[in-house]
XYZ file of C-alpha atoms in Angstrom:
337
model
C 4.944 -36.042 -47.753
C 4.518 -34.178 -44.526
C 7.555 -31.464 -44.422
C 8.842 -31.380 -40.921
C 11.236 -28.764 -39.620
C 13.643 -30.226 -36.481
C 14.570 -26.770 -34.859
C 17.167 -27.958 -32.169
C 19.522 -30.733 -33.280
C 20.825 -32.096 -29.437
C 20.227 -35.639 -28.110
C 17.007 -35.476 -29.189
C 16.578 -33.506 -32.500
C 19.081 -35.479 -34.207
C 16.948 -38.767 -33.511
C 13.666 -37.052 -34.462
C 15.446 -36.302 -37.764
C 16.643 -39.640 -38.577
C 13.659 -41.103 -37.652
C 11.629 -38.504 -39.271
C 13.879 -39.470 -42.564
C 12.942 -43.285 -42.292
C 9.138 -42.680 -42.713
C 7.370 -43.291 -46.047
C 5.210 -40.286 -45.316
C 7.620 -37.068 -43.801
C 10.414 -35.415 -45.279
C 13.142 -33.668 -42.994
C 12.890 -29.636 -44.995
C 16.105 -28.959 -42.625
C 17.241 -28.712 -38.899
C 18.372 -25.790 -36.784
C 21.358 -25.434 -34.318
C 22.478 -21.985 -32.511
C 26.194 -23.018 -32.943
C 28.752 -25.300 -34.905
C 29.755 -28.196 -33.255
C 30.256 -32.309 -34.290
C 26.644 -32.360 -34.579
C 26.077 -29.554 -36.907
C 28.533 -31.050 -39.229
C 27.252 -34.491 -38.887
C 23.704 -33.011 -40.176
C 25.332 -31.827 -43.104
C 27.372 -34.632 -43.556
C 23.827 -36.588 -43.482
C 22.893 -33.856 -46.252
C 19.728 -32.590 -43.616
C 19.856 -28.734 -45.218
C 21.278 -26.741 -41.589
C 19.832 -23.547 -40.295
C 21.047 -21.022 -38.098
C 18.666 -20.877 -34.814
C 20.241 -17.521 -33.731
C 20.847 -14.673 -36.657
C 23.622 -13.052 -34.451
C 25.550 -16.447 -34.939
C 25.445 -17.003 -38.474
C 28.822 -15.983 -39.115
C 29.870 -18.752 -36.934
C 29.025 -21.496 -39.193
C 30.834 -19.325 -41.793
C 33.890 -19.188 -39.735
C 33.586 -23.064 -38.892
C 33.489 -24.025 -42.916
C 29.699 -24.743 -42.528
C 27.030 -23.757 -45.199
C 24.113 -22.803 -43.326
C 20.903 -22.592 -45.978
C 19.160 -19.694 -44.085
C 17.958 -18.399 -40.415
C 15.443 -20.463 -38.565
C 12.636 -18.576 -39.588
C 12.916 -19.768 -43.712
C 12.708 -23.071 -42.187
C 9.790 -22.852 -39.860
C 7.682 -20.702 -42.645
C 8.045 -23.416 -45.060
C 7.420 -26.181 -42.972
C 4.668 -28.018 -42.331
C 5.151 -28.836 -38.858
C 7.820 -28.248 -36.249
C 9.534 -30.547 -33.879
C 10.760 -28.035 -31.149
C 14.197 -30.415 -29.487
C 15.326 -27.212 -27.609
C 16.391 -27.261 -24.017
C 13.838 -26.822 -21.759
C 12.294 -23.171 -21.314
C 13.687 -22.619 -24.947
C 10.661 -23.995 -26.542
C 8.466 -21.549 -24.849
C 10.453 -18.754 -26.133
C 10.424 -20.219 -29.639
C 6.073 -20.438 -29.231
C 5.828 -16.805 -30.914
C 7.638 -17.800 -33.952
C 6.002 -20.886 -34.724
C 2.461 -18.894 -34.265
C 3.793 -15.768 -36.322
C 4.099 -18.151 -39.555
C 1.403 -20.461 -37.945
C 3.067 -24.094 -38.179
C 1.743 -26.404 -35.836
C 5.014 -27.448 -33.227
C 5.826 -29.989 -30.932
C 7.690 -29.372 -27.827
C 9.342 -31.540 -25.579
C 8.857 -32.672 -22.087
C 10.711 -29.918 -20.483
C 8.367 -27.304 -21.285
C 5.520 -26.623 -19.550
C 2.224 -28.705 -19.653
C 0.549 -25.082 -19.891
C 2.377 -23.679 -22.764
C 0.359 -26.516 -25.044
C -2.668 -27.430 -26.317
C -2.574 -30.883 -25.174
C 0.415 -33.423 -23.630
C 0.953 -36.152 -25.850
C 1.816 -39.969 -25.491
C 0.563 -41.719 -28.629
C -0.670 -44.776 -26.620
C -2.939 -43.255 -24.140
C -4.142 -40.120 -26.300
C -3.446 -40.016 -29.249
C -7.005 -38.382 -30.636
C -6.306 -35.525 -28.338
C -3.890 -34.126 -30.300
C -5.351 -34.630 -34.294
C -4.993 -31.110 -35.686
C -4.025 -29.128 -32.491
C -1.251 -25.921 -32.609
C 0.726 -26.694 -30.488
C 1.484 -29.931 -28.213
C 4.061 -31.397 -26.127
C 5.680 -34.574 -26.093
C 5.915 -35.919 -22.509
C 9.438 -36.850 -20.932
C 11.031 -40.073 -21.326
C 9.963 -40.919 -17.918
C 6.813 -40.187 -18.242
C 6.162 -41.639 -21.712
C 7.619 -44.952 -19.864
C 4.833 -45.169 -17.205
C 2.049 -43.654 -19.780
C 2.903 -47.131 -21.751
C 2.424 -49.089 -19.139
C -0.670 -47.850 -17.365
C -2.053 -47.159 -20.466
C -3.357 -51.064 -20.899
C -3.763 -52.046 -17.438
C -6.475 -49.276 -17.263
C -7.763 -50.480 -20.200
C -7.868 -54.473 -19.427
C -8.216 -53.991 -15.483
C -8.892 -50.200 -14.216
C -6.526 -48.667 -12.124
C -6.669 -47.367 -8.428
C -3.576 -46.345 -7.624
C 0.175 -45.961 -9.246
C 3.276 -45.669 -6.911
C 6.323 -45.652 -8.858
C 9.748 -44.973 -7.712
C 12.342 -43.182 -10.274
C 16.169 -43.803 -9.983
C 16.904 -41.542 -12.615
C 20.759 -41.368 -14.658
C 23.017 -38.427 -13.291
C 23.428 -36.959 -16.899
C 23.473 -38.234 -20.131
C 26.424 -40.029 -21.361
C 28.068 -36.813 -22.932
C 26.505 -34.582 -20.070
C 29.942 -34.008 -19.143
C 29.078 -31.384 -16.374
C 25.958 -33.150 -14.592
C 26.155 -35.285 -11.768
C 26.025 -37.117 -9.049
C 29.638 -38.395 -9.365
C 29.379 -40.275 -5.541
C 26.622 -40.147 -4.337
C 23.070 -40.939 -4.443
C 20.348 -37.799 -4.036
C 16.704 -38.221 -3.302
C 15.248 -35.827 -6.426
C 13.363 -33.793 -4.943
C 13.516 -34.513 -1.467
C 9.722 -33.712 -1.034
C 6.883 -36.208 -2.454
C 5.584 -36.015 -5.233
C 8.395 -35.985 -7.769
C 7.083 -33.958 -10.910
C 6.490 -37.418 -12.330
C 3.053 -38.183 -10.868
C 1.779 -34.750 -11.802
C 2.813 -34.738 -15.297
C 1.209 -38.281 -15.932
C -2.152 -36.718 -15.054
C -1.349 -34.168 -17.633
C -2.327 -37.781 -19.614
C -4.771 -39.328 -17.337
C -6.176 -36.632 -15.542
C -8.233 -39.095 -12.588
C -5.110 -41.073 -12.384
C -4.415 -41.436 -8.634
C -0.111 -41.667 -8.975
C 2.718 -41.179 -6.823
C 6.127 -40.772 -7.427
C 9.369 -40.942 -5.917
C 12.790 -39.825 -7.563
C 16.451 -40.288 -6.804
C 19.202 -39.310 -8.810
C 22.525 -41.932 -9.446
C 25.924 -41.632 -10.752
C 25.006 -43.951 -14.030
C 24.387 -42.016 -17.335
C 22.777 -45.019 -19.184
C 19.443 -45.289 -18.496
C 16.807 -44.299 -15.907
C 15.359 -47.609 -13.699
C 11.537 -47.694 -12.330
C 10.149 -49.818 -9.832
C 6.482 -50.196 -10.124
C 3.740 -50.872 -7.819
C 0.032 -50.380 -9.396
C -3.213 -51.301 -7.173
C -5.605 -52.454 -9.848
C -10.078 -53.021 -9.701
C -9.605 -56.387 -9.607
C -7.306 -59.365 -8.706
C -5.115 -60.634 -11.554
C -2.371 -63.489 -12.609
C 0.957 -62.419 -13.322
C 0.665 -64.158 -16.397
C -2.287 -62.688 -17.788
C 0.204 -59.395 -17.497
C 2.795 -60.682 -19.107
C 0.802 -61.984 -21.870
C -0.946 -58.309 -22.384
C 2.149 -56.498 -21.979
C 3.294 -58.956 -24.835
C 1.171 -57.423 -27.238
C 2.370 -54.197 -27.017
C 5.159 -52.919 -29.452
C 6.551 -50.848 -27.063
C 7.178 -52.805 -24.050
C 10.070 -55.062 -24.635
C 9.674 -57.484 -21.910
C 12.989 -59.275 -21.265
C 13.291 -62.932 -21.363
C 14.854 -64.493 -18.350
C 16.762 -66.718 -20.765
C 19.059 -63.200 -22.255
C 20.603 -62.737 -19.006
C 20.401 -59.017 -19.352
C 21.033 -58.280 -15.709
C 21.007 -54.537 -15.957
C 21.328 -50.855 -18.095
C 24.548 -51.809 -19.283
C 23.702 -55.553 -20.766
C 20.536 -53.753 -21.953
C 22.724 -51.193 -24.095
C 25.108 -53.832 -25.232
C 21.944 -55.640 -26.762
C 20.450 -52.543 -27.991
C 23.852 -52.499 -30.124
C 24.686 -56.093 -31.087
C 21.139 -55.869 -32.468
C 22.187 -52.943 -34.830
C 20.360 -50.220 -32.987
C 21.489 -47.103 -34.388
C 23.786 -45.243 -31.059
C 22.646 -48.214 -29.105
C 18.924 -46.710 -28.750
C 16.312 -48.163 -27.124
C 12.780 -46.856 -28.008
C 10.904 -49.496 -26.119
C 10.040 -49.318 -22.306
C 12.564 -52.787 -21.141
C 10.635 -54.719 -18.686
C 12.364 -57.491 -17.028
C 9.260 -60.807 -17.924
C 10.561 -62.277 -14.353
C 9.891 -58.752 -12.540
C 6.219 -58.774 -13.269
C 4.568 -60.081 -10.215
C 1.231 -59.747 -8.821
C -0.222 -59.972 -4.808
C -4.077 -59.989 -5.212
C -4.908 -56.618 -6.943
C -1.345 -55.405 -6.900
C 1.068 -55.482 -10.108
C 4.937 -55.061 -9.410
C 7.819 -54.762 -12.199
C 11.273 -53.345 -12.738
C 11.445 -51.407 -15.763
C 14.445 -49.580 -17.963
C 13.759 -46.050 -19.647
C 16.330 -44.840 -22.172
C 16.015 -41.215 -21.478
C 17.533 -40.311 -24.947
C 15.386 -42.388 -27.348
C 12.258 -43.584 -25.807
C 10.065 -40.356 -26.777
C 11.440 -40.280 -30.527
C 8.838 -42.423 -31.831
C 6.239 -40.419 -29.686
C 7.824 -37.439 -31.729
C 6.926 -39.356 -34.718
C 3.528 -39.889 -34.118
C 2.719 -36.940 -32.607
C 3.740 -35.228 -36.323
C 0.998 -37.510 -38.060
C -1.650 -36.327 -35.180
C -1.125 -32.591 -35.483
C -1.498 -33.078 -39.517
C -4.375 -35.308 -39.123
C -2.344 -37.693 -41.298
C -2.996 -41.023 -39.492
C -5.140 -42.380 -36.526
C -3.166 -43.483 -33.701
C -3.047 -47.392 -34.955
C -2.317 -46.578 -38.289
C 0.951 -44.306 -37.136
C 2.093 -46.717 -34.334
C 2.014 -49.469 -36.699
C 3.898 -47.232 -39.441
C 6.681 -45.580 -37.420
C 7.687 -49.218 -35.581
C 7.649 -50.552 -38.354
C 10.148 -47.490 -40.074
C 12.104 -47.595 -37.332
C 12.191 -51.492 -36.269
C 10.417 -51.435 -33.398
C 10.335 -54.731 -31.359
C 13.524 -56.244 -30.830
């Protein structure tokens, strides 16, 4: 059992850890937070063992009624790997720890592509990572368009990606990020970071990407336009998209008109907080003019990278090849609605 250490226990941490927990193969050793708060106690509450990220704040879990079983440190030298869920630019900060007691980490999509060995989506390159230091799992926005030009290079080649972002203001408890009226071209200038930090996965991939930024907090939206080597039915793309676990592609017949009928699903179908780990790809978007492919596609910023998290564990270890994982944490976690 691989004996993973979740140092940051935020939106993301705390859905590494119980999705770490659901896997016949990895034990959660304990998670990390730099203050009390609902969270910390829910990790307890959950019985994850809870470590103190910052030594100067111990006493504050004291003070707060929480039992804290050590600093950070006790946790990452015991470990056999680390899942870094910091915000971003604290991972890089955290690099010299994780090397001082040399346990392989994973850092988030924050960071910077430099800081790694290797950026990781488990669909597109996966072998890049088996037994490497230190790697980074790519944003949810980029994991989303990894996933999906990942098998139209492979089934058609690819010439071009333009991709348009309109990206969620904040997350739903993101209390102080915004828009709150208004709609923001993010950045102004083109490229977005989007297109850059795919190539961190295909490095010949010709992309670009446009962002915007909306007063929703639910989920991020894409529109797609990829220029493929060859002409292609719309079908034949629905029908390969169909065999991958991690494009959901909605039927027409749901009626799920948008983020929030999405996240309504995502819970009526038991999803723990309503998560969706799948890219959602509305079936009657995907379209196709000669040797272009079109589709609308949601992103659920907080959950769509947690099984990449997942994987990415098994590929530092060298405990799986990339089928072998996929197959193991979708089917842990219920992948495939």
């Amino acid at each position: 059992m691989q004996q993973v250490a979740i140092n940051g226990y935020g939106t993301i941490g705390k859905r590494v850890a119980d999705a770490v927990r659901q896997q016949p193969d990895m034990e959660v050793l304990g998670v990390a937070k730099t203050r009390p708060n609902f969270e910390a106690e829910t990790a307890i509450d959950k019985g994850f063992p809870l470590y103190a990220a910052v030594e100067e704040r111990e006493e504050l879990f004291a003070e707060a009624g929480l039992e804290i079983a050590g600093p950070v440190e006790d946790l990452v030298a015991e470990a056999d790997v680390v899942v870094d869920a910091t915000p971003s630019g604290i991972g890089a900060q955290n690099k010299a720890l994780y090397e001082e007691y040399d346990t392989p980490a994973l850092y988030q999509g924050g960071e910077d592509a430099d800081l790694v060995d290797v950026s990781f989506n488990a669909r597109s390159n996966f072998e890049d990572a088996v037994d490497a230091d230190h790697v980074r799992v790519v944003s949810c926005n980029t994991t989303g368009l990894s996933r999906v030009i990942a098998p139209l290079r492979e089934e058609y080649g690819v010439e071009k990606v333009r991709a348009t972002l309109v990206r969620r203001g904040g997350d739903p408890g993101q209390s102080d990020r915004g828009p709150i009226n208004d709609i923001l071209p993010n950045p102004v200038t083109i490229p977005s970071h989007h297109g850059p930090d795919v190539e961190t996965i295909f490095p010949d991939l010709d992309i670009d990407t446009l962002g915007m930024k909306v007063p929703a907090t639910l989920m991020h939206m894409h529109s797609l336009n990829v220029t493929l080597e060859e002409d292609v039915d719309a079908a034949e793309v629905r029908d390969l998209f169909a065999d991958e676990s991690r494009l959901f592609l909605i039927p027409e017949r749901m009626n799920i008109d948008g983020s929030g009928t999405l996240k309504e699903y995502a819970l009526d179908a038991g999803r723990p907080r309503g998560d969706l780990w799948e890219n959602c790809l509305w079936a009657e978007s995907i379209s196709t003019e000669g040797r272009d492919f079109y589709c609308f596609q949601g992103i659920h910023q907080e959950s769509d990278v947690v099984p990449e998290n997942v994987d990415a564990i098994r590929a530092v270890t060298g405990a799986a090849d990339a089928e072998e994982s996929i197959a193991t944490t979708d089917e842990a976690l219920g992948i495939g609605l």
